[in-house]
PDB file of C-alpha atoms in Angstrom:
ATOM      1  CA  UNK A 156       3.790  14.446 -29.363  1.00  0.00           C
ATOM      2  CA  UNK A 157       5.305  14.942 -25.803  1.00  0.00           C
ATOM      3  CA  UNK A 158       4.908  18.177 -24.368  1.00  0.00           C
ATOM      4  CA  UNK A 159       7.959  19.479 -21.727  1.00  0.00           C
ATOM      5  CA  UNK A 160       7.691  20.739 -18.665  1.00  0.00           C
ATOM      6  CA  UNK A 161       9.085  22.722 -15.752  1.00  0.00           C
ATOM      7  CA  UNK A 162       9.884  20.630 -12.770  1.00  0.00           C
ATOM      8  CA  UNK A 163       8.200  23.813 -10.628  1.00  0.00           C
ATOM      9  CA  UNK A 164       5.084  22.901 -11.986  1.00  0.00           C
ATOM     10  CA  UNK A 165       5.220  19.331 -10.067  1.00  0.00           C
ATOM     11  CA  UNK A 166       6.994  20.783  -6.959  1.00  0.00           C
ATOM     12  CA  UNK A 167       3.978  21.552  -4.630  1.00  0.00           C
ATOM     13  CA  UNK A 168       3.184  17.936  -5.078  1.00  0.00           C
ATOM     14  CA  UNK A 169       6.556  16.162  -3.830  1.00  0.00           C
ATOM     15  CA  UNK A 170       6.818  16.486   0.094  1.00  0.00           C
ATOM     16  CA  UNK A 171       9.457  15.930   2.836  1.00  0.00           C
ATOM     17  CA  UNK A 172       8.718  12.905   5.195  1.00  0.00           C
ATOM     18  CA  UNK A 173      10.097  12.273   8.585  1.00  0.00           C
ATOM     19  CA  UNK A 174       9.429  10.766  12.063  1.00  0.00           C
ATOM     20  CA  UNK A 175      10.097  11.978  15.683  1.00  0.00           C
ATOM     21  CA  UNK A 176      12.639   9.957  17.535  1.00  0.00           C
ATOM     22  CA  UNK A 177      11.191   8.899  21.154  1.00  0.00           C
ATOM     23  CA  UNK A 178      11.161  12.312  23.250  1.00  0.00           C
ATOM     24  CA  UNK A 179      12.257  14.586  19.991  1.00  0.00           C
ATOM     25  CA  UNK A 180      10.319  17.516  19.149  1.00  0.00           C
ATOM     26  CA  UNK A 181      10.184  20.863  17.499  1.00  0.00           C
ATOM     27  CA  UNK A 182      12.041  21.450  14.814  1.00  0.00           C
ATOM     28  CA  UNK A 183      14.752  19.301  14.619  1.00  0.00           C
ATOM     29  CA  UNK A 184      12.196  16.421  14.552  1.00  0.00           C
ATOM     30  CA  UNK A 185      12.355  15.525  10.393  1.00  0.00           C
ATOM     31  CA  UNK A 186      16.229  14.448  10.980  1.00  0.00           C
ATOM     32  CA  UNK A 187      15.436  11.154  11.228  1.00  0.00           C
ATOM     33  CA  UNK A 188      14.535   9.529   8.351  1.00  0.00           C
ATOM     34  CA  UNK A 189      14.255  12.210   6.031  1.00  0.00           C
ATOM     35  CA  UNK A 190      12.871  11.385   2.556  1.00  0.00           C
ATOM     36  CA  UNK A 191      10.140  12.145   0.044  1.00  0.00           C
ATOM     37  CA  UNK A 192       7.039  11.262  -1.228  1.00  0.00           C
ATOM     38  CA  UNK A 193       3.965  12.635  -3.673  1.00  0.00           C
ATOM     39  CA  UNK A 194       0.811  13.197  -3.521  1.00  0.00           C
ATOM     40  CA  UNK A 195      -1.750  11.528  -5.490  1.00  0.00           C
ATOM     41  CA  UNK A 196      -4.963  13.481  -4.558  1.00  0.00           C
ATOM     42  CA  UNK A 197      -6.166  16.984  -3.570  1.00  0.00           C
ATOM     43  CA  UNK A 198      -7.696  14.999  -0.394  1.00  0.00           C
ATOM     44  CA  UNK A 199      -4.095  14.586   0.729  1.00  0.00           C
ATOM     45  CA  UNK A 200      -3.642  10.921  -0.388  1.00  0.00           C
ATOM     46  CA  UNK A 201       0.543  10.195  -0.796  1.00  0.00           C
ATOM     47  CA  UNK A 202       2.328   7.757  -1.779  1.00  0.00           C
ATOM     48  CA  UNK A 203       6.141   6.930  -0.802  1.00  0.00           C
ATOM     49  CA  UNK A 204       8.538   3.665   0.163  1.00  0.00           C
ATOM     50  CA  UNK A 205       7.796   1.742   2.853  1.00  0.00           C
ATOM     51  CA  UNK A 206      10.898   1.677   4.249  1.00  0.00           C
ATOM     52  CA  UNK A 207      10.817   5.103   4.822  1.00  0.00           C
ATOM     53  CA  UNK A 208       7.409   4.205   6.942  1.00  0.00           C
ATOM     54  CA  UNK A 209       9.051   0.955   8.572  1.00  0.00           C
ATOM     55  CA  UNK A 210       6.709   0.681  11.329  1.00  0.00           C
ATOM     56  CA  UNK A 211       5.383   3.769  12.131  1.00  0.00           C
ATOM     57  CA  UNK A 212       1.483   4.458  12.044  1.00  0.00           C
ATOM     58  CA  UNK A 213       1.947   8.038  11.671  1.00  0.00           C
ATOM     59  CA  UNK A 214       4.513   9.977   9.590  1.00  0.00           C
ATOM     60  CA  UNK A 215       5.363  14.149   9.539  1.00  0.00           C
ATOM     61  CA  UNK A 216       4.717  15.672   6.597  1.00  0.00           C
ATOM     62  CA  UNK A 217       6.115  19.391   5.460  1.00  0.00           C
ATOM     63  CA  UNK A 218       4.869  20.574   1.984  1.00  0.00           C
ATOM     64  CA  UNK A 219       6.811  22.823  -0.080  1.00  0.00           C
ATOM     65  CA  UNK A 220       4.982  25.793   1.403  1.00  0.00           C
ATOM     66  CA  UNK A 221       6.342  24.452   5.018  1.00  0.00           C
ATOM     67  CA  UNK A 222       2.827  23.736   6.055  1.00  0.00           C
ATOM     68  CA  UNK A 223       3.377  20.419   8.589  1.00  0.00           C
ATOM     69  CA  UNK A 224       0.373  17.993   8.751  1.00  0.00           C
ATOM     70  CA  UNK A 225       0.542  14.384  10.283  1.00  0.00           C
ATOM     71  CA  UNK A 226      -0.287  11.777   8.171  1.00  0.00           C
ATOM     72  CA  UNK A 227      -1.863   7.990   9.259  1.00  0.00           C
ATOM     73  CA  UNK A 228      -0.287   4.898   7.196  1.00  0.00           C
ATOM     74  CA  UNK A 229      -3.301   3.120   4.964  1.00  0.00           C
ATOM     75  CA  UNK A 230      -0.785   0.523   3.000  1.00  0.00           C
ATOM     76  CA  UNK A 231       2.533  -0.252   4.231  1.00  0.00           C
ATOM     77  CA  UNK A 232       3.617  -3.200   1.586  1.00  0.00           C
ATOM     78  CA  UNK A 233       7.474  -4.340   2.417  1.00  0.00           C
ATOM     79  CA  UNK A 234       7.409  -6.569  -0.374  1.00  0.00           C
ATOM     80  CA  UNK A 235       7.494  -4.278  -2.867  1.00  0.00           C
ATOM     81  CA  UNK A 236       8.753  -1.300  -1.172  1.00  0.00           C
ATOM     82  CA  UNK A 237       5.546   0.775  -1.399  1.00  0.00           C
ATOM     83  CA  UNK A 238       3.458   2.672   1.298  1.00  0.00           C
ATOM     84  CA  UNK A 239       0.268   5.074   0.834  1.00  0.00           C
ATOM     85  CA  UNK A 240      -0.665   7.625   3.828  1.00  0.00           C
ATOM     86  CA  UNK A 241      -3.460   9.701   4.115  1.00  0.00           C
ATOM     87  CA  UNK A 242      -2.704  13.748   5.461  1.00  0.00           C
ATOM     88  CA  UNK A 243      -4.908  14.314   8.843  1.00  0.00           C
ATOM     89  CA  UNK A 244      -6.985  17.685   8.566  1.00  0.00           C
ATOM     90  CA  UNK A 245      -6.323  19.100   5.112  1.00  0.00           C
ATOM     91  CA  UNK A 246      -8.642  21.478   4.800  1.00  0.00           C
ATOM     92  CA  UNK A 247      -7.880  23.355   1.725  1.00  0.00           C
ATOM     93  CA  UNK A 248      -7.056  20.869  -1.723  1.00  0.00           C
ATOM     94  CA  UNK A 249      -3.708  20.385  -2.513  1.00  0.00           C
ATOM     95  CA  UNK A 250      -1.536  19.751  -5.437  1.00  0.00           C
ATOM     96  CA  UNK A 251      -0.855  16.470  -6.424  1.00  0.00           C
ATOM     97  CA  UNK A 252       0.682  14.591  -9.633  1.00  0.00           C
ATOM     98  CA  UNK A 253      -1.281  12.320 -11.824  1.00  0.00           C
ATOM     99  CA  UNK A 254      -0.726   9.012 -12.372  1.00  0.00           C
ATOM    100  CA  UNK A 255       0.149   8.005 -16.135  1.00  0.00           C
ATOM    101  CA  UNK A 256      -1.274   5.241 -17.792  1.00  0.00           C
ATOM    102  CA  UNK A 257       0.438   1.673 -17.828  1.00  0.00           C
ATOM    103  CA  UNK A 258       1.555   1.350 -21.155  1.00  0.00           C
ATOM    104  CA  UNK A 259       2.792   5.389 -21.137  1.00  0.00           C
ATOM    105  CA  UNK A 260       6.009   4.937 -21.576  1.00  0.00           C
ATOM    106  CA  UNK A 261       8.134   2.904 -24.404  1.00  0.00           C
ATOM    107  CA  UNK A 262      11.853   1.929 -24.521  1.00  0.00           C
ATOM    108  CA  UNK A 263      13.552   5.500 -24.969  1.00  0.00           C
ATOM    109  CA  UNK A 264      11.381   7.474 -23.484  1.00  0.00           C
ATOM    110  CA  UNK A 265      12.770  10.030 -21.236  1.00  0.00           C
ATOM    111  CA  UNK A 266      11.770  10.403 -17.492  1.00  0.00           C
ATOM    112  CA  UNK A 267      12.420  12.856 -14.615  1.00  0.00           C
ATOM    113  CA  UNK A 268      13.415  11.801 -11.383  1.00  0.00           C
ATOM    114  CA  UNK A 269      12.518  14.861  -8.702  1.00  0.00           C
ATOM    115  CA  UNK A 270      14.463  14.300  -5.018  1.00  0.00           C
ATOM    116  CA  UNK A 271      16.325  16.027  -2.770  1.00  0.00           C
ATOM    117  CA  UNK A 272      19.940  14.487  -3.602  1.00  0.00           C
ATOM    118  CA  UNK A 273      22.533  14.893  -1.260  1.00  0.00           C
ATOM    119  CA  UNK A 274      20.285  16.850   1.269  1.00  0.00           C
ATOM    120  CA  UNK A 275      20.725  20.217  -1.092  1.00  0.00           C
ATOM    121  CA  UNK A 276      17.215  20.948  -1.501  1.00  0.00           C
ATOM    122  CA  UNK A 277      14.679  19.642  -4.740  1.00  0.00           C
ATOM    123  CA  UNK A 278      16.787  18.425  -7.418  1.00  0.00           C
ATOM    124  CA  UNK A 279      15.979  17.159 -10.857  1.00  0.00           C
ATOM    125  CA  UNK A 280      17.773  14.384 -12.953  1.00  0.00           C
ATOM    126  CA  UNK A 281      17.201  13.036 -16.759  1.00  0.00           C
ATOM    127  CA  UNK A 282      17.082   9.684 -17.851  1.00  0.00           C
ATOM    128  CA  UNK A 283      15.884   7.150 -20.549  1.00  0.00           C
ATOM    129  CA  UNK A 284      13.896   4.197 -20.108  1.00  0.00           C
ATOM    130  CA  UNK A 285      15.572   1.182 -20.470  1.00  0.00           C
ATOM    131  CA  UNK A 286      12.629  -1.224 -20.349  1.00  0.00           C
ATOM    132  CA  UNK A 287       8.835  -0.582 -19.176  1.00  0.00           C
ATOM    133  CA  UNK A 288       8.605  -3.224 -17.458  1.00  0.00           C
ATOM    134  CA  UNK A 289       8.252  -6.893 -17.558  1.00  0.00           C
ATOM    135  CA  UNK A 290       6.802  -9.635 -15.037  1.00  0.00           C
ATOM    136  CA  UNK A 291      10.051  -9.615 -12.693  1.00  0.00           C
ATOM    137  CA  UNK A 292       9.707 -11.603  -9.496  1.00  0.00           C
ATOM    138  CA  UNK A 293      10.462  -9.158  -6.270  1.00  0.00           C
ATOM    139  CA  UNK A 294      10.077 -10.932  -3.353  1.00  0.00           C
ATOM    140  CA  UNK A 295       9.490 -14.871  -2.125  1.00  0.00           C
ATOM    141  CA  UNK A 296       8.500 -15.721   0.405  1.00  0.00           C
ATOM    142  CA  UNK A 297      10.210 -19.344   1.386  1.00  0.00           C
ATOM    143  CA  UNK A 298       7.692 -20.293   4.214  1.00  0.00           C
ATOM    144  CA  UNK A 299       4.696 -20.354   2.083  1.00  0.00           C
ATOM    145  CA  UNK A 300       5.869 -20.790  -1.177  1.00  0.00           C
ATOM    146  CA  UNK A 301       4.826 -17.670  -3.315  1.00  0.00           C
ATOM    147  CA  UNK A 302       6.713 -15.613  -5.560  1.00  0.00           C
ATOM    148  CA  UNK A 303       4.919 -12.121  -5.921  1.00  0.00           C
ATOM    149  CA  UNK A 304       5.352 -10.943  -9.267  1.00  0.00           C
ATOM    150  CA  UNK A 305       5.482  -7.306 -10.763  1.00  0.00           C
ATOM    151  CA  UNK A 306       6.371  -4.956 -13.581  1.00  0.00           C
ATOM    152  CA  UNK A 307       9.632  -3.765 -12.584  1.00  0.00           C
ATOM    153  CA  UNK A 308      10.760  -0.814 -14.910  1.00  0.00           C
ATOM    154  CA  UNK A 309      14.490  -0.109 -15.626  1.00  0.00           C
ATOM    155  CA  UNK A 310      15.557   3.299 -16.315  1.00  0.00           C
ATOM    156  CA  UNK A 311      18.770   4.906 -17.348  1.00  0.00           C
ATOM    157  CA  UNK A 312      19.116   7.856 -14.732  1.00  0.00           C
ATOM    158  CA  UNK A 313      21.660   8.771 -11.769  1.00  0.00           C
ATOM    159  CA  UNK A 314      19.430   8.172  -8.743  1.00  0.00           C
ATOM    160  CA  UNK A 315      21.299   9.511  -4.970  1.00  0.00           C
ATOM    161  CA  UNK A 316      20.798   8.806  -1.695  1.00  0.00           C
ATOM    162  CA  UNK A 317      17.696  11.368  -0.936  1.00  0.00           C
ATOM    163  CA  UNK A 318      15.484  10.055  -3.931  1.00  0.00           C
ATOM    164  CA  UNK A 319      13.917   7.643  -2.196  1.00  0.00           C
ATOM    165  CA  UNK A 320      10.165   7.496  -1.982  1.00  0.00           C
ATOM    166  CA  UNK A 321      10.381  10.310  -4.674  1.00  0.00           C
ATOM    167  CA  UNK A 322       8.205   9.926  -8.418  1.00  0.00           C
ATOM    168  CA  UNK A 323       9.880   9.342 -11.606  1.00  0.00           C
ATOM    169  CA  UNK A 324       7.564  10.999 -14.301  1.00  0.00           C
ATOM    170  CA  UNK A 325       7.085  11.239 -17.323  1.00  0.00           C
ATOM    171  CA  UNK A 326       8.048  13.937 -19.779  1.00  0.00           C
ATOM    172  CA  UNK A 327       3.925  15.126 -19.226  1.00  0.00           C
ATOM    173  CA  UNK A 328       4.679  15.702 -15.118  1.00  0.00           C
ATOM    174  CA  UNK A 329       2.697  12.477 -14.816  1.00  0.00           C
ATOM    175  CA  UNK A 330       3.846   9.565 -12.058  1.00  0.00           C
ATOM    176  CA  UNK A 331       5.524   6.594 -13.982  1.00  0.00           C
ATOM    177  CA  UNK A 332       7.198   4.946 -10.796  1.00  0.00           C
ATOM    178  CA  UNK A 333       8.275   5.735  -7.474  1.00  0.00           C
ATOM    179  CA  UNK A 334      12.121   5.493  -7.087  1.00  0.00           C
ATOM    180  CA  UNK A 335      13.618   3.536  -3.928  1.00  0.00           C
ATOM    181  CA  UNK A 336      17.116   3.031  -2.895  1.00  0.00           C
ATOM    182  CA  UNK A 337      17.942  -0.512  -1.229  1.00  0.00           C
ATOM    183  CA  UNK A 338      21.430  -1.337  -0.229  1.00  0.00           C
ATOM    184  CA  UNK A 339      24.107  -0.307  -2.712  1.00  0.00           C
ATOM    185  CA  UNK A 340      22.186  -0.197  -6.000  1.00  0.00           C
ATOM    186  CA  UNK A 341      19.675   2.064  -7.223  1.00  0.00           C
ATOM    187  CA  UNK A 342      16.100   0.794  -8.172  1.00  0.00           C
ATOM    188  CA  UNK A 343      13.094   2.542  -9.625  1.00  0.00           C
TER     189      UNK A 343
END
């Protein structure tokens, strides 16, 4: 039996990301490259796309409180659109989402997608799962050969520009994906 939940109750755990532009500070500074991401542990662990990261070693991070803490890049995996930062000086532990289990969801499931569409502040948006998942090749690359393979989930919900890097859960709060945005389609 699935028990519902309030998308406040999984708030304090999405953040805002962002990076300074050379010679920007203050507050204007999370205009560039606004987007989300979630945290995965009270230590401050977070997880959101890497091309939000591109190349930076260090990201901004504002919680829903509006506490700002920098965070350093551990895992910044282009392939498959994933990155994993650590918060600098937490101090206190913070809320975070847990991660469901693999085989969590089933075709027809619903799922929540939590963003910030449109730049109007945290927004929430139903779907269905399509398809858990299957063994969907992601990237190649041509000079050596390899195909890196993946469970790719497909989900029936309207994803906007502003989701990116933001979790799709499951009807328990729990992380079943993390959303990205590439080009003109929408991808979970």
């Amino acid at each position: 039996r699935r028990v519902l939940f309030r998308s406040e109750k999984v708030n304090p755990a999405i953040v805002d990301m962002g990076y300074a532009k050379p010679g920007q500070s203050g507050p204007g500074w999370l205009g560039h490259r606004v987007a989300k991401g979630f945290l995965v542990s009270s230590s401050g662990r977070l997880v959101t796309n890497s091309h939000v990261v591109e190349d930076n070693k260090t990201m901004k991070v504002v919680l829903r409180d509006g506490r700002v803490f920098d965070a350093d890049v551990l895992i910044n995996e282009r392939r498959v659109d994933l990155a994993v930062l650590q918060i600098r000086n937490v101090g206190e532990p913070l809320p975070f989402l847990e991660l469901a289990p693999d085989d969590s969801l089933t075709k027809g499931d619903p799922v929540l997608g939590l963003g910030n569409a449109r730049s109007v502040g945290h927004t929430a948006h139903v779907g269905l799962m399509s398809s858990p998942g299957d063994d969907t090749p992601v990237s190649q690359s041509r000079e050596l050969g390899q195909i890196f393979i993946m469970p790719l989930p497909q989900v029936d919900i309207a994803l906007t520009n502003g989701f990116s890097g933001s979790p799709l859960l499951d009807m328990q709060g729990r992380v079943v994906a993390v959303t990205t945005q590439g080009d003109d389609s929408h991808k979970v």
